[in-house]
PDB file of C-alpha atoms in Angstrom:
ATOM      1  CA  MET J   1     -29.811  -3.622 -10.746  1.00 52.00           C
ATOM      2  CA  TYR J   2     -33.215  -2.040 -11.245  1.00 73.00           C
ATOM      3  CA  TYR J   3     -35.057  -5.343 -11.788  1.00 82.00           C
ATOM      4  CA  GLY J   4     -33.365  -6.779  -8.709  1.00 87.00           C
ATOM      5  CA  ASP J   5     -34.404  -3.760  -6.615  1.00 90.00           C
ATOM      6  CA  THR J   6     -37.975  -4.161  -7.856  1.00 91.00           C
ATOM      7  CA  ILE J   7     -38.110  -7.834  -6.901  1.00 93.00           C
ATOM      8  CA  GLU J   8     -36.581  -7.049  -3.502  1.00 95.00           C
ATOM      9  CA  GLY J   9     -39.261  -4.397  -2.990  1.00 94.00           C
ATOM     10  CA  LEU J  10     -41.991  -6.934  -3.781  1.00 95.00           C
ATOM     11  CA  GLU J  11     -40.397  -9.477  -1.431  1.00 96.00           C
ATOM     12  CA  GLY J  12     -40.610  -6.873   1.322  1.00 95.00           C
ATOM     13  CA  PHE J  13     -44.258  -6.113   0.540  1.00 95.00           C
ATOM     14  CA  TYR J  14     -45.233  -9.791   0.620  1.00 95.00           C
ATOM     15  CA  GLU J  15     -43.133 -10.371   3.756  1.00 94.00           C
ATOM     16  CA  ILE J  16     -40.963 -12.943   2.006  1.00 95.00           C
ATOM     17  CA  SER J  17     -38.008 -10.936   3.246  1.00 90.00           C
ATOM     18  CA  THR J  18     -37.493  -8.415   6.028  1.00 89.00           C
ATOM     19  CA  LYS J  19     -35.504  -6.245   3.608  1.00 86.00           C
ATOM     20  CA  ARG J  20     -37.160  -3.082   2.355  1.00 87.00           C
ATOM     21  CA  ASN J  21     -35.902  -0.580  -0.164  1.00 91.00           C
ATOM     22  CA  PHE J  22     -36.997   2.616  -1.892  1.00 90.00           C
ATOM     23  CA  LEU J  23     -39.268   0.608  -4.220  1.00 89.00           C
ATOM     24  CA  THR J  24     -41.129  -1.360  -1.537  1.00 94.00           C
ATOM     25  CA  PRO J  25     -44.853  -0.672  -2.150  1.00 93.00           C
ATOM     26  CA  HIS J  26     -47.288   0.220   0.631  1.00 94.00           C
ATOM     27  CA  SER J  27     -50.441  -1.121  -0.982  1.00 95.00           C
ATOM     28  CA  LEU J  28     -51.572  -3.725  -3.492  1.00 95.00           C
ATOM     29  CA  HIS J  29     -52.302  -0.933  -5.968  1.00 94.00           C
ATOM     30  CA  GLN J  30     -48.710   0.301  -5.701  1.00 94.00           C
ATOM     31  CA  ALA J  31     -47.411  -3.272  -5.995  1.00 94.00           C
ATOM     32  CA  VAL J  32     -49.389  -3.839  -9.210  1.00 92.00           C
ATOM     33  CA  GLU J  33     -48.109  -0.548 -10.631  1.00 90.00           C
ATOM     34  CA  LEU J  34     -44.545  -1.524  -9.708  1.00 90.00           C
ATOM     35  CA  VAL J  35     -44.821  -4.761 -11.681  1.00 90.00           C
ATOM     36  CA  GLU J  36     -46.491  -3.000 -14.614  1.00 86.00           C
ATOM     37  CA  ASP J  37     -43.857  -0.254 -14.744  1.00 83.00           C
ATOM     38  CA  ASN J  38     -40.655  -2.113 -13.882  1.00 84.00           C
ATOM     39  CA  LEU J  39     -40.978  -5.815 -14.701  1.00 83.00           C
ATOM     40  CA  SER J  40     -43.361  -6.222 -17.616  1.00 74.00           C
ATOM     41  CA  ASP J  41     -42.174  -6.847 -21.156  1.00 66.00           C
ATOM     42  CA  HIS J  42     -43.295  -3.405 -22.321  1.00 52.00           C
ATOM     43  CA  GLY J  43     -39.718  -2.431 -21.458  1.00 48.00           C
ATOM     44  CA  ARG J  44     -38.797  -3.732 -24.899  1.00 49.00           C
ATOM     45  CA  VAL J  45     -40.772  -0.956 -26.584  1.00 40.00           C
ATOM     46  CA  GLY J  46     -41.555   1.327 -23.659  1.00 43.00           C
ATOM     47  CA  SER J  47     -39.637   4.115 -21.984  1.00 47.00           C
ATOM     48  CA  SER J  48     -36.003   4.739 -22.861  1.00 52.00           C
ATOM     49  CA  LEU J  49     -35.125   4.044 -19.210  1.00 53.00           C
ATOM     50  CA  MET J  50     -36.652   0.577 -19.230  1.00 50.00           C
ATOM     51  CA  GLN J  51     -35.157  -0.216 -22.636  1.00 55.00           C
ATOM     52  CA  ALA J  52     -31.732   0.671 -21.243  1.00 57.00           C
ATOM     53  CA  VAL J  53     -32.297  -1.343 -18.060  1.00 54.00           C
ATOM     54  CA  ARG J  54     -33.539  -4.352 -19.998  1.00 55.00           C
ATOM     55  CA  LYS J  55     -30.567  -4.203 -22.361  1.00 59.00           C
ATOM     56  CA  ASP J  56     -28.131  -4.032 -19.430  1.00 57.00           C
ATOM     57  CA  LEU J  57     -29.700  -7.063 -17.772  1.00 52.00           C
ATOM     58  CA  PHE J  58     -30.604  -9.313 -20.629  1.00 50.00           C
ATOM     59  CA  GLY J  59     -28.902  -7.938 -23.734  1.00 53.00           C
ATOM     60  CA  ASP J  60     -30.749  -7.471 -27.004  1.00 52.00           C
ATOM     61  CA  THR J  61     -30.414 -11.075 -28.048  1.00 45.00           C
ATOM     62  CA  LEU J  62     -30.182 -13.156 -24.889  1.00 52.00           C
ATOM     63  CA  HIS J  63     -32.197 -16.339 -25.289  1.00 60.00           C
ATOM     64  CA  GLY J  64     -34.989 -17.305 -22.937  1.00 68.00           C
ATOM     65  CA  GLU J  65     -36.209 -13.849 -21.928  1.00 72.00           C
ATOM     66  CA  ASP J  66     -39.776 -14.649 -23.045  1.00 76.00           C
ATOM     67  CA  ASP J  67     -39.908 -17.313 -20.336  1.00 85.00           C
ATOM     68  CA  PHE J  68     -39.085 -14.677 -17.717  1.00 85.00           C
ATOM     69  CA  PHE J  69     -41.775 -12.290 -18.944  1.00 85.00           C
ATOM     70  CA  ARG J  70     -44.303 -15.154 -19.110  1.00 89.00           C
ATOM     71  CA  ARG J  71     -43.665 -15.772 -15.439  1.00 92.00           C
ATOM     72  CA  VAL J  72     -44.050 -12.070 -14.667  1.00 91.00           C
ATOM     73  CA  GLN J  73     -47.460 -12.182 -16.386  1.00 91.00           C
ATOM     74  CA  LYS J  74     -48.522 -14.964 -14.027  1.00 94.00           C
ATOM     75  CA  LEU J  75     -47.421 -12.808 -11.100  1.00 95.00           C
ATOM     76  CA  ARG J  76     -49.635 -10.020 -12.457  1.00 92.00           C
ATOM     77  CA  ASP J  77     -52.535 -12.464 -12.773  1.00 94.00           C
ATOM     78  CA  ALA J  78     -52.153 -13.535  -9.142  1.00 96.00           C
ATOM     79  CA  MET J  79     -51.999  -9.924  -7.961  1.00 95.00           C
ATOM     80  CA  ASN J  80     -55.036  -8.935 -10.025  1.00 93.00           C
ATOM     81  CA  ALA J  81     -56.915 -11.883  -8.512  1.00 95.00           C
ATOM     82  CA  ASN J  82     -56.082 -10.361  -5.109  1.00 94.00           C
ATOM     83  CA  ASN J  83     -54.684 -13.732  -4.007  1.00 96.00           C
ATOM     84  CA  ARG J  84     -51.897 -12.709  -1.658  1.00 96.00           C
ATOM     85  CA  GLU J  85     -50.568 -16.231  -1.081  1.00 97.00           C
ATOM     86  CA  ALA J  86     -50.421 -17.020  -4.799  1.00 97.00           C
ATOM     87  CA  ALA J  87     -48.827 -13.649  -5.544  1.00 97.00           C
ATOM     88  CA  SER J  88     -46.227 -14.259  -2.836  1.00 97.00           C
ATOM     89  CA  LEU J  89     -45.345 -17.606  -4.427  1.00 98.00           C
ATOM     90  CA  MET J  90     -45.103 -16.000  -7.869  1.00 97.00           C
ATOM     91  CA  VAL J  91     -42.799 -13.270  -6.540  1.00 97.00           C
ATOM     92  CA  GLN J  92     -40.506 -16.049  -5.348  1.00 97.00           C
ATOM     93  CA  ALA J  93     -40.788 -17.784  -8.737  1.00 97.00           C
ATOM     94  CA  VAL J  94     -39.886 -14.557 -10.555  1.00 95.00           C
ATOM     95  CA  SER J  95     -37.010 -13.956  -8.135  1.00 95.00           C
ATOM     96  CA  LYS J  96     -35.525 -17.409  -8.759  1.00 96.00           C
ATOM     97  CA  HIS J  97     -35.932 -17.004 -12.511  1.00 94.00           C
ATOM     98  CA  PHE J  98     -34.264 -13.604 -12.421  1.00 91.00           C
ATOM     99  CA  GLU J  99     -31.364 -15.082 -10.465  1.00 93.00           C
ATOM    100  CA  ALA J 100     -31.041 -17.821 -13.092  1.00 92.00           C
ATOM    101  CA  ASP J 101     -31.038 -15.307 -15.956  1.00 87.00           C
ATOM    102  CA  THR J 102     -28.517 -13.130 -14.141  1.00 87.00           C
ATOM    103  CA  ILE J 103     -26.027 -15.988 -14.522  1.00 89.00           C
ATOM    104  CA  LEU J 104     -26.391 -15.538 -18.277  1.00 85.00           C
ATOM    105  CA  SER J 105     -26.406 -11.740 -18.329  1.00 82.00           C
ATOM    106  CA  GLN J 106     -23.302 -11.441 -16.139  1.00 86.00           C
ATOM    107  CA  ALA J 107     -21.443 -13.936 -18.314  1.00 88.00           C
ATOM    108  CA  LEU J 108     -22.588 -12.082 -21.433  1.00 84.00           C
ATOM    109  CA  ASN J 109     -21.403  -8.702 -20.164  1.00 84.00           C
ATOM    110  CA  THR J 110     -18.047 -10.110 -19.040  1.00 90.00           C
ATOM    111  CA  ARG J 111     -17.397 -11.951 -22.319  1.00 89.00           C
ATOM    112  CA  CYS J 112     -18.366  -8.943 -24.444  1.00 87.00           C
ATOM    113  CA  LYS J 113     -15.963  -6.699 -22.505  1.00 87.00           C
ATOM    114  CA  GLU J 114     -13.179  -9.240 -22.879  1.00 88.00           C
ATOM    115  CA  GLU J 115     -13.711  -9.427 -26.641  1.00 86.00           C
ATOM    116  CA  TYR J 116     -13.833  -5.739 -27.474  1.00 85.00           C
ATOM    117  CA  ARG J 117     -10.939  -4.960 -25.119  1.00 85.00           C
ATOM    118  CA  SER J 118      -8.930  -7.661 -26.845  1.00 86.00           C
ATOM    119  CA  MET J 119      -9.716  -5.990 -30.168  1.00 83.00           C
ATOM    120  CA  ALA J 120      -8.266  -2.741 -28.806  1.00 82.00           C
ATOM    121  CA  SER J 121      -5.186  -4.274 -27.190  1.00 83.00           C
ATOM    122  CA  GLN J 122      -3.092  -4.716 -30.365  1.00 76.00           C
ATOM    123  CA  GLN J 123      -3.530  -1.082 -31.338  1.00 77.00           C
ATOM    124  CA  ILE J 124      -2.564  -0.025 -27.816  1.00 81.00           C
ATOM    125  CA  LYS J 125       0.564  -2.224 -27.840  1.00 79.00           C
ATOM    126  CA  THR J 126       1.709  -0.679 -31.120  1.00 78.00           C
ATOM    127  CA  LEU J 127       1.227   2.805 -29.704  1.00 76.00           C
ATOM    128  CA  GLU J 128       3.056   1.911 -26.475  1.00 76.00           C
ATOM    129  CA  ALA J 129       6.084   0.776 -28.488  1.00 76.00           C
ATOM    130  CA  GLY J 130       6.125   3.998 -30.491  1.00 76.00           C
ATOM    131  CA  LEU J 131       5.795   6.219 -27.412  1.00 72.00           C
ATOM    132  CA  SER J 132       8.517   4.252 -25.622  1.00 77.00           C
ATOM    133  CA  GLN J 133      10.925   4.937 -28.456  1.00 77.00           C
ATOM    134  CA  MET J 134      10.066   8.632 -28.410  1.00 75.00           C
ATOM    135  CA  VAL J 135      10.703   8.812 -24.653  1.00 74.00           C
ATOM    136  CA  SER J 136      14.032   6.958 -25.031  1.00 78.00           C
ATOM    137  CA  SER J 137      15.182   9.381 -27.756  1.00 77.00           C
ATOM    138  CA  GLY J 138      14.171  12.403 -25.679  1.00 76.00           C
ATOM    139  CA  MET J 139      11.496  13.517 -28.143  1.00 74.00           C
ATOM    140  CA  LEU J 140       8.746  13.138 -25.523  1.00 70.00           C
ATOM    141  CA  SER J 141       8.632  13.361 -21.747  1.00 79.00           C
ATOM    142  CA  PHE J 142       7.565  10.340 -19.713  1.00 74.00           C
ATOM    143  CA  SER J 143       4.553  12.167 -18.239  1.00 80.00           C
ATOM    144  CA  LYS J 144       3.403  13.373 -21.658  1.00 77.00           C
ATOM    145  CA  ALA J 145       3.764   9.883 -23.082  1.00 70.00           C
ATOM    146  CA  ASN J 146       1.613   8.466 -20.279  1.00 77.00           C
ATOM    147  CA  GLU J 147      -0.999  11.129 -20.882  1.00 80.00           C
ATOM    148  CA  GLN J 148      -1.144  10.340 -24.603  1.00 79.00           C
ATOM    149  CA  LEU J 149      -1.277   6.615 -23.882  1.00 75.00           C
ATOM    150  CA  GLU J 150      -4.251   6.940 -21.510  1.00 81.00           C
ATOM    151  CA  THR J 151      -6.120   9.032 -24.057  1.00 83.00           C
ATOM    152  CA  ALA J 152      -5.339   6.531 -26.796  1.00 77.00           C
ATOM    153  CA  LYS J 153      -6.528   3.615 -24.614  1.00 81.00           C
ATOM    154  CA  ARG J 154      -9.907   5.262 -24.088  1.00 83.00           C
ATOM    155  CA  GLU J 155     -10.257   6.043 -27.787  1.00 83.00           C
ATOM    156  CA  ALA J 156      -9.210   2.536 -28.837  1.00 83.00           C
ATOM    157  CA  GLU J 157     -11.645   0.877 -26.440  1.00 84.00           C
ATOM    158  CA  SER J 158     -14.453   3.186 -27.533  1.00 85.00           C
ATOM    159  CA  LYS J 159     -13.813   2.382 -31.202  1.00 86.00           C
ATOM    160  CA  ALA J 160     -13.544  -1.352 -30.517  1.00 84.00           C
ATOM    161  CA  PHE J 161     -16.777  -1.225 -28.486  1.00 83.00           C
ATOM    162  CA  GLN J 162     -18.645   0.369 -31.402  1.00 85.00           C
ATOM    163  CA  GLN J 163     -17.200  -2.058 -33.938  1.00 84.00           C
ATOM    164  CA  PHE J 164     -18.012  -5.046 -31.740  1.00 82.00           C
ATOM    165  CA  TYR J 165     -21.703  -4.170 -31.418  1.00 78.00           C
ATOM    166  CA  GLN J 166     -22.087  -2.905 -34.987  1.00 80.00           C
ATOM    167  CA  ASN J 167     -20.744  -6.229 -36.270  1.00 81.00           C
ATOM    168  CA  ASP J 168     -23.240  -8.225 -34.146  1.00 79.00           C
ATOM    169  CA  GLY J 169     -20.557  -9.381 -31.745  1.00 82.00           C
ATOM    170  CA  GLN J 170     -23.099  -9.485 -28.924  1.00 76.00           C
ATOM    171  CA  LYS J 171     -25.382 -11.847 -30.875  1.00 78.00           C
ATOM    172  CA  ARG J 172     -22.521 -14.261 -31.432  1.00 83.00           C
ATOM    173  CA  VAL J 173     -21.415 -14.135 -27.797  1.00 84.00           C
ATOM    174  CA  ALA J 174     -24.993 -14.457 -26.512  1.00 79.00           C
ATOM    175  CA  SER J 175     -25.473 -17.635 -28.545  1.00 81.00           C
ATOM    176  CA  ALA J 176     -22.246 -19.056 -27.157  1.00 85.00           C
ATOM    177  CA  ILE J 177     -23.190 -18.146 -23.577  1.00 84.00           C
ATOM    178  CA  TRP J 178     -26.596 -19.786 -24.003  1.00 83.00           C
ATOM    179  CA  ALA J 179     -24.989 -22.973 -25.337  1.00 85.00           C
ATOM    180  CA  GLU J 180     -22.533 -23.056 -22.425  1.00 88.00           C
ATOM    181  CA  LEU J 181     -24.691 -22.002 -19.479  1.00 88.00           C
ATOM    182  CA  ALA J 182     -28.397 -22.437 -20.262  1.00 85.00           C
ATOM    183  CA  THR J 183     -28.350 -25.936 -18.776  1.00 90.00           C
ATOM    184  CA  SER J 184     -25.639 -25.359 -16.194  1.00 93.00           C
ATOM    185  CA  PRO J 185     -26.400 -27.075 -12.863  1.00 95.00           C
ATOM    186  CA  ASN J 186     -26.858 -23.782 -11.012  1.00 94.00           C
ATOM    187  CA  ARG J 187     -29.294 -22.355 -13.555  1.00 93.00           C
ATOM    188  CA  VAL J 188     -31.244 -25.611 -13.851  1.00 95.00           C
ATOM    189  CA  ARG J 189     -31.594 -25.732 -10.055  1.00 97.00           C
ATOM    190  CA  LEU J 190     -32.841 -22.143  -9.847  1.00 96.00           C
ATOM    191  CA  LEU J 191     -35.367 -22.621 -12.654  1.00 95.00           C
ATOM    192  CA  SER J 192     -36.591 -25.840 -11.041  1.00 97.00           C
ATOM    193  CA  GLU J 193     -37.165 -23.959  -7.781  1.00 98.00           C
ATOM    194  CA  ALA J 194     -38.993 -21.258  -9.752  1.00 97.00           C
ATOM    195  CA  ASP J 195     -41.197 -23.917 -11.358  1.00 97.00           C
ATOM    196  CA  ASP J 196     -42.045 -25.351  -7.946  1.00 98.00           C
ATOM    197  CA  PHE J 197     -43.173 -21.953  -6.624  1.00 98.00           C
ATOM    198  CA  GLU J 198     -45.207 -21.331  -9.784  1.00 97.00           C
ATOM    199  CA  GLU J 199     -46.894 -24.727  -9.626  1.00 97.00           C
ATOM    200  CA  LYS J 200     -48.033 -24.064  -6.047  1.00 98.00           C
ATOM    201  CA  ALA J 201     -49.320 -20.640  -7.038  1.00 97.00           C
ATOM    202  CA  MET J 202     -51.290 -21.999  -9.991  1.00 97.00           C
ATOM    203  CA  LEU J 203     -52.967 -24.567  -7.743  1.00 97.00           C
ATOM    204  CA  LEU J 204     -54.191 -21.721  -5.543  1.00 96.00           C
ATOM    205  CA  LEU J 205     -55.560 -19.866  -8.566  1.00 94.00           C
ATOM    206  CA  ALA J 206     -57.210 -22.903 -10.162  1.00 89.00           C
TER     207      ALA J 206
END
């Protein structure tokens, strides 16, 4: 995930982690640019790349994303104040918050796939029955039937995918996911840890 790689790069820069990746900055200036380009909320209206990344991670309608971007803004404030310790704490706060939101985004992606694939399954079953009869009667070879079935599966899933999103299926699922998981023990714990890091950082910036 692009956001995850960005946070890992910042963790390397602030020596929170020994891990380094292709995004690990070599100076404060590069670190500030990394946050501006890859983590800020301009991804909602910015480059097509960041819009796509943001949609993959959070979905168009996932609740609570403003809280994540608010925390990113506080990270930017700490970096602009050139307070390395406060910035390090805010990186950890953002990392915990991202981990908490990933619980939601992964559940959202999984549930959406399950729903639109279920929409396609009935059409596929009907086609399978028809092709099976044609194979049994000798009208179609087994290999040709399999080829047609695979093509039909892709087309059915593609059509179901489009219908699902056009009919606001993601909005409905996102609301359900939020109701189920927003206050799940794991997410509450991660957000509490994020709050603790942020509180320490704000004390240093006061």
